PDB file of C-alpha atoms in Angstrom:
ATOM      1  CA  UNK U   1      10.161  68.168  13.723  1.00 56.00           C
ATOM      2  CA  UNK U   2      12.141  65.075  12.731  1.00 65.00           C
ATOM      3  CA  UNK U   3      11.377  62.689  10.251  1.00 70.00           C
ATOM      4  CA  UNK U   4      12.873  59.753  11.109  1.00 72.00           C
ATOM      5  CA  UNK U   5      11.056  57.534   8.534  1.00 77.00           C
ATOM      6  CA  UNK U   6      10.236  53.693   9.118  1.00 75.00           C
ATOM      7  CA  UNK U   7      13.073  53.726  11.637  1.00 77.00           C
ATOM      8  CA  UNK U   8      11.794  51.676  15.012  1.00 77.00           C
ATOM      9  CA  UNK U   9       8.530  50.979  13.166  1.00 80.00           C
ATOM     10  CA  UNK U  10       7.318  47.018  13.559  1.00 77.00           C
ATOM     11  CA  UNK U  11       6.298  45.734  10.547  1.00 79.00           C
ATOM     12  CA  UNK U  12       5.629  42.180  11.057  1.00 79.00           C
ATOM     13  CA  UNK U  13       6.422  40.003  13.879  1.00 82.00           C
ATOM     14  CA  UNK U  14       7.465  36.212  13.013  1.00 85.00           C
ATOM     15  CA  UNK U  15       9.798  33.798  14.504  1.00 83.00           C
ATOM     16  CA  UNK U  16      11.657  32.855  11.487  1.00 92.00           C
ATOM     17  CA  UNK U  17      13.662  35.774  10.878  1.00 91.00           C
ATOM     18  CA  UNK U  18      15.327  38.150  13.062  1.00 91.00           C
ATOM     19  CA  UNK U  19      17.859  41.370  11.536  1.00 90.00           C
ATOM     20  CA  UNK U  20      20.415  43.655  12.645  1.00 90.00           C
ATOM     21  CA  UNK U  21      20.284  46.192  10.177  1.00 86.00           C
ATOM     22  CA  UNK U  22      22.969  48.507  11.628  1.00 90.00           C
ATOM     23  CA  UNK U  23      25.596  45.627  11.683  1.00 94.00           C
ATOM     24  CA  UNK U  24      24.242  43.950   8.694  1.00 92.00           C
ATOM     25  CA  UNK U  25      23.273  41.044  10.242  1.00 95.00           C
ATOM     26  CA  UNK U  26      20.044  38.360   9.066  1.00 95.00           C
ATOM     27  CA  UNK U  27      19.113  35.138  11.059  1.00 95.00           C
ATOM     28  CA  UNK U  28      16.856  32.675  10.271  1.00 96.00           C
ATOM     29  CA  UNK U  29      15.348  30.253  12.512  1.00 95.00           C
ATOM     30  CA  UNK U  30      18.498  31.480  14.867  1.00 95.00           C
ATOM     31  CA  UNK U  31      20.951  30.587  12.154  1.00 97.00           C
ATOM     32  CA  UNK U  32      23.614  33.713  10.501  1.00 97.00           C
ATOM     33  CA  UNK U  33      22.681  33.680   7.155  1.00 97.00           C
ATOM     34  CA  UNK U  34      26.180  33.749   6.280  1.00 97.00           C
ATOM     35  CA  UNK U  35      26.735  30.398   7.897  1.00 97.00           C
ATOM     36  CA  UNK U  36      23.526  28.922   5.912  1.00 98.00           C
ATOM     37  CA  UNK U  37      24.943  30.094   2.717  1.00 97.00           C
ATOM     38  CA  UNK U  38      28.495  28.467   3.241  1.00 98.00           C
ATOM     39  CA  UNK U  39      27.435  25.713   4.988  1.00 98.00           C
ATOM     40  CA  UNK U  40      23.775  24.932   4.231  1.00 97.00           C
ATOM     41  CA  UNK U  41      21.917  23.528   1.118  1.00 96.00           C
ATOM     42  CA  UNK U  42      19.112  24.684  -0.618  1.00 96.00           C
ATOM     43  CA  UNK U  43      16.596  21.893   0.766  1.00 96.00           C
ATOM     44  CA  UNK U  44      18.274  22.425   4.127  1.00 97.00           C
ATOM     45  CA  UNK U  45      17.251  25.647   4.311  1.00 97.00           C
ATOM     46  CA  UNK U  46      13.845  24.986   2.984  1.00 95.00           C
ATOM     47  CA  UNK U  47      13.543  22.410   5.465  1.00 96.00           C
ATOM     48  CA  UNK U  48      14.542  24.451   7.876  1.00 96.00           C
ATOM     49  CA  UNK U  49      12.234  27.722   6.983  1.00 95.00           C
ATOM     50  CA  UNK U  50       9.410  25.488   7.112  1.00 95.00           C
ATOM     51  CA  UNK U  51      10.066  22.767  10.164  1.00 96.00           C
ATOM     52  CA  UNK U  52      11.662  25.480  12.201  1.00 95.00           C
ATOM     53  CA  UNK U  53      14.677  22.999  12.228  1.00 96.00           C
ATOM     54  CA  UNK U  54      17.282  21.605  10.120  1.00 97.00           C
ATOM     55  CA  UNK U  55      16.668  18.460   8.653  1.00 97.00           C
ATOM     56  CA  UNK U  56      18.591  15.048   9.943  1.00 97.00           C
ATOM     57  CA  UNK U  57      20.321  13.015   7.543  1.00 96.00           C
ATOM     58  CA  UNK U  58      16.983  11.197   7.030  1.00 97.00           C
ATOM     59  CA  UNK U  59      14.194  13.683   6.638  1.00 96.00           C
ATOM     60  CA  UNK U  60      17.535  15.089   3.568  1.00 95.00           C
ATOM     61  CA  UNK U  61      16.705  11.668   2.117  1.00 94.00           C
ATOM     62  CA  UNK U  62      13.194  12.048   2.124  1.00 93.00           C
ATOM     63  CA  UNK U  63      13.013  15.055   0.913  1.00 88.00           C
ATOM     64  CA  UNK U  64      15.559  15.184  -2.093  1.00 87.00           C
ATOM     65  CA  UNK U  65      13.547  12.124  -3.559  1.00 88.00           C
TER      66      UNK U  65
END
């Protein structure tokens, strides 16, 4: 018998995150996490979490005020 723990066991579905556990790898919203922490600011990626996009220039404006 083999215990293979949580291995291949679906949690939770959602659309906002996806990960790669074996190469280390997290998404969110399609985006490498890696590239939303160099690139990305914190509203952006609040914005983005919640809007399932990032922000324009605009909707920034609007929501740093």
């Amino acid at each position: 018998m083999s215990d293979k723990g949580l291995r291949e066991v679906i949690a939770a579905q959602t659309r906002i995150s996806d990960i790669d556990g074996a190469a280390g790898r997290l998404w969110y919203v399609g985006y490498e996490i890696e590239d939303l922490a160099r690139n990305a600011s914190f509203e952006e990626v609040i914005y983005l979490l919640h809007n399932l996009e990032l922000p324009t220039r605009a909707e920034l404006e609007e929501l740093n005020r």
